[in-house]
Coordinates of C-alpha atoms in Angstrom, one line a residue:
Chain A
D201 CA 0.0 0.0 0.0
G202 CA 1.2 3.5 -0.8
G203 CA 1.3 6.0 2.0
I204 CA 3.2 7.8 4.7
T205 CA 4.7 6.2 7.7
Q206 CA 5.8 7.9 10.9
S207 CA 7.6 6.2 13.7
P208 CA 7.4 5.8 16.5
K209 CA 3.7 6.6 17.4
Y210 CA 4.7 7.6 20.9
L211 CA 8.0 9.0 22.0
F212 CA 9.3 10.0 25.4
R213 CA 12.4 11.9 26.0
K214 CA 14.1 13.7 28.9
E215 CA 14.4 17.5 28.8
G216 CA 17.6 18.6 27.1
Q217 CA 17.9 15.6 24.7
N218 CA 17.6 15.9 21.0
V219 CA 15.1 13.5 19.3
T220 CA 14.5 12.6 15.7
L221 CA 11.1 11.8 14.3
S222 CA 11.0 9.6 11.2
C223 CA 8.8 10.2 8.1
E224 CA 8.9 8.0 5.0
Q225 CA 6.6 8.1 2.0
N226 CA 6.3 5.7 -1.0
L227 CA 3.9 7.9 -3.0
N228 CA 6.7 9.3 -5.2
H229 CA 5.8 12.8 -4.0
D230 CA 8.2 15.7 -4.5
A231 CA 7.0 17.8 -1.5
M232 CA 7.0 16.9 2.2
Y233 CA 5.9 18.8 5.3
W234 CA 6.2 18.8 9.0
Y235 CA 3.4 20.2 11.2
R236 CA 3.0 20.6 14.9
Q237 CA -0.5 20.2 16.4
D238 CA -1.4 21.4 19.9
P239 CA -4.9 21.2 21.4
G240 CA -7.1 24.0 20.1
Q241 CA -4.3 25.4 17.9
G242 CA -4.8 23.7 14.6
L243 CA -1.7 22.7 12.5
R244 CA 1.3 24.9 12.3
L245 CA 4.0 24.4 9.7
I246 CA 7.5 23.7 11.0
Y247 CA 9.5 23.0 7.8
Y248 CA 8.7 21.9 4.2
S249 CA 10.7 20.6 1.3
Q250 CA 9.7 20.7 -2.4
I251 CA 12.8 18.9 -3.7
V252 CA 15.6 16.7 -2.5
N253 CA 18.4 18.6 -0.7
D254 CA 16.3 21.7 -0.3
F255 CA 13.9 22.8 2.4
Q256 CA 12.4 26.0 3.8
K257 CA 11.4 27.2 7.3
G258 CA 7.7 27.3 8.1
D259 CA 6.0 29.5 10.7
I260 CA 7.5 27.8 13.8
A261 CA 11.0 26.5 12.8
E262 CA 12.9 27.6 15.8
G263 CA 14.3 24.7 17.8
Y264 CA 13.8 22.2 14.9
S265 CA 15.9 20.9 12.1
V266 CA 15.3 18.7 9.0
S267 CA 17.1 17.0 6.2
R268 CA 16.0 15.8 2.8
E269 CA 18.7 13.5 1.5
K270 CA 16.3 11.1 -0.2
K271 CA 13.0 11.8 -1.9
E272 CA 11.2 9.3 0.3
S273 CA 12.5 10.5 3.7
F274 CA 12.1 13.8 5.6
P275 CA 13.2 13.3 9.3
L276 CA 12.6 16.0 11.8
T277 CA 14.9 16.6 14.8
V278 CA 13.5 18.3 17.8
T279 CA 16.5 20.0 19.5
S280 CA 17.0 21.0 23.1
A281 CA 16.5 24.6 21.9
Q282 CA 12.8 24.0 21.4
K283 CA 11.3 25.4 24.6
N284 CA 8.0 23.5 24.6
P285 CA 8.5 20.3 22.5
T286 CA 5.6 18.2 23.9
A287 CA 3.1 18.0 21.0
F288 CA 1.6 15.8 18.3
Y289 CA 3.8 15.9 15.1
L290 CA 2.3 15.3 11.7
C291 CA 4.2 14.6 8.5
A292 CA 2.6 15.1 5.1
S293 CA 3.5 14.9 1.4
S294 CA 2.0 16.2 -1.8
Q295 CA 2.7 15.7 -5.5
T296 CA 4.6 19.0 -6.1
S297 CA 3.0 21.8 -4.1
G298 CA 1.3 22.5 -0.9
L299 CA -1.7 23.5 -2.9
D300 CA -2.0 19.9 -4.1
T301 CA -3.8 17.4 -1.9
Q302 CA -1.6 16.7 1.1
Y303 CA -1.5 13.1 2.4
F304 CA -0.8 12.8 6.1
G305 CA 0.9 10.2 8.2
P306 CA -0.6 8.9 11.5
G307 CA 1.5 11.2 13.6
T308 CA 4.0 10.9 16.4
R309 CA 3.1 12.1 19.9
L310 CA 6.2 13.4 21.6
T311 CA 6.3 13.9 25.4
V312 CA 9.3 15.5 27.0
L313 CA 9.6 14.8 30.7
Chain B
A87 CA -1.3 37.3 4.2
Q88 CA -4.0 34.7 4.2
S89 CA -5.8 33.5 7.3
V90 CA -8.7 31.2 8.1
T91 CA -11.2 31.3 11.0
Q92 CA -13.4 28.5 12.2
P93 CA -15.7 30.2 14.7
D94 CA -17.0 27.1 16.3
I95 CA -14.7 25.0 18.5
H96 CA -17.3 22.3 19.2
I97 CA -20.5 21.4 17.4
T98 CA -22.9 18.7 18.6
V99 CA -25.6 17.3 16.4
S100 CA -27.9 14.3 16.6
E101 CA -27.3 11.4 14.3
G102 CA -29.4 11.8 11.1
A103 CA -29.5 15.6 11.5
S104 CA -28.0 18.0 9.0
L105 CA -24.6 19.6 9.6
E106 CA -23.0 22.9 8.7
L107 CA -19.4 23.8 9.8
R108 CA -18.4 27.4 9.3
C109 CA -15.2 28.6 7.7
N110 CA -14.2 32.2 6.9
Y111 CA -11.0 33.2 5.1
S112 CA -9.0 36.3 4.5
Y113 CA -7.2 36.7 1.2
G114 CA -7.2 39.3 -1.5
A115 CA -7.6 37.1 -4.5
T116 CA -9.4 33.8 -5.1
P117 CA -7.9 31.4 -2.6
Y118 CA -7.4 27.7 -2.7
L119 CA -9.7 26.2 -0.1
F120 CA -9.7 22.9 1.6
W121 CA -11.5 20.9 4.2
Y122 CA -9.7 18.1 6.0
V123 CA -10.9 15.6 8.6
Q124 CA -9.0 14.1 11.5
S125 CA -10.1 11.1 13.6
P126 CA -8.7 11.0 17.1
G127 CA -5.0 10.3 17.3
Q128 CA -4.7 10.0 13.5
G129 CA -3.5 12.1 10.6
L130 CA -5.7 14.2 8.4
Q131 CA -7.6 13.2 5.3
L132 CA -8.8 15.6 2.5
L133 CA -12.6 15.8 2.2
L134 CA -12.8 18.3 -0.6
K135 CA -11.1 21.3 -2.2
Y136 CA -11.9 24.3 -4.3
F137 CA -9.6 26.0 -6.8
S138 CA -12.0 27.6 -9.3
G139 CA -15.1 26.9 -11.3
D140 CA -18.4 25.7 -9.8
T141 CA -18.7 27.2 -6.3
L142 CA -20.5 24.1 -4.9
V143 CA -17.9 21.4 -4.4
Q144 CA -18.7 17.7 -3.7
G145 CA -16.4 15.7 -1.6
I146 CA -16.0 12.2 -0.1
K147 CA -18.3 10.7 2.6
G148 CA -21.3 12.7 1.4
F149 CA -19.8 16.1 2.3
E150 CA -20.1 19.3 0.2
A151 CA -18.9 22.9 0.6
E152 CA -19.9 26.1 -1.0
F153 CA -17.5 29.0 -1.8
K154 CA -19.1 32.4 -1.3
R155 CA -16.8 35.1 -2.3
S156 CA -19.1 37.9 -1.0
Q157 CA -19.0 36.4 2.4
S158 CA -15.4 35.1 2.3
S159 CA -16.8 31.8 3.4
F160 CA -16.4 28.1 2.6
N161 CA -18.8 26.3 4.8
L162 CA -18.9 22.5 5.0
R163 CA -22.3 20.7 4.9
K164 CA -23.7 17.3 5.1
P165 CA -27.5 16.5 4.9
S166 CA -27.5 13.6 7.4
V167 CA -24.6 12.8 9.8
H168 CA -23.6 9.4 10.9
W169 CA -21.9 8.4 14.2
S170 CA -18.8 7.8 12.2
D171 CA -18.6 11.5 11.3
A172 CA -17.5 12.4 14.8
A173 CA -14.1 13.8 14.3
E174 CA -12.2 17.2 14.1
Y175 CA -12.6 19.2 10.9
F176 CA -10.1 21.6 9.6
C177 CA -10.6 24.3 7.0
A178 CA -7.5 25.5 5.2
V179 CA -6.6 28.2 2.8
G180 CA -3.7 28.4 0.3
A181 CA -2.2 31.0 -1.9
G182 CA 0.7 31.5 -4.2
D183 CA 3.5 30.6 -1.9
D184 CA 2.7 26.8 -2.0
K185 CA 1.8 26.6 1.6
I186 CA -1.6 26.3 3.2
I187 CA -2.8 27.8 6.5
F188 CA -5.0 25.6 8.7
G189 CA -7.8 26.9 10.9
K190 CA -7.9 25.8 14.5
G191 CA -10.5 23.1 13.9
T192 CA -14.1 22.3 14.8
R193 CA -14.7 19.2 16.9
L194 CA -17.9 17.4 15.9
H195 CA -19.8 15.4 18.4
I196 CA -22.7 13.1 17.4
L197 CA -25.6 12.3 19.7
P198 CA -27.2 8.9 19.3

């Protein structure tokens, strides 16, 4: 089945540790996105990438980093500089543009203790 | 810059009743408009989208939405809801920078 996988579904980390969230897609999509979701806040864009080896900051990029070395993969690192990292993180992909239909993974719930 | 407002945080309707979820946007030109649905603890799924043409858009699961330029609205409707429609619904607006902005969502509760 084609789709987007995110792992793990639940992640616990101690404060001050960096953590990397995985996102893989086999839809052959060019564009990939990372969103953060907090209760009552909707989805906020962290980073996006429209092509391999290139990515752009979204609205809340501070304290996060990404890489796009392969078309299929777009991992997100939550660094110790992110002041409030506990949240639900969603990865998405689309054919070429954010204005195309975005297909979402099941999400990773990160809890920093 | 574009923005989107969903005025209702929670909506409760009885099973079999009709549904309308409100969405208002702010954008100077004709926007790209979307409705996505999210089941608890899951990712989002596209219900429907509007780019141009017919202002009444049909989507999956029996949903439809109408673009009203004069009211800057893109409200989502369904004539008869089912218990499985209980979820959170997000309206989103996009413009020329290839990103979309999501509203804060409306959580739909269904009474048996």
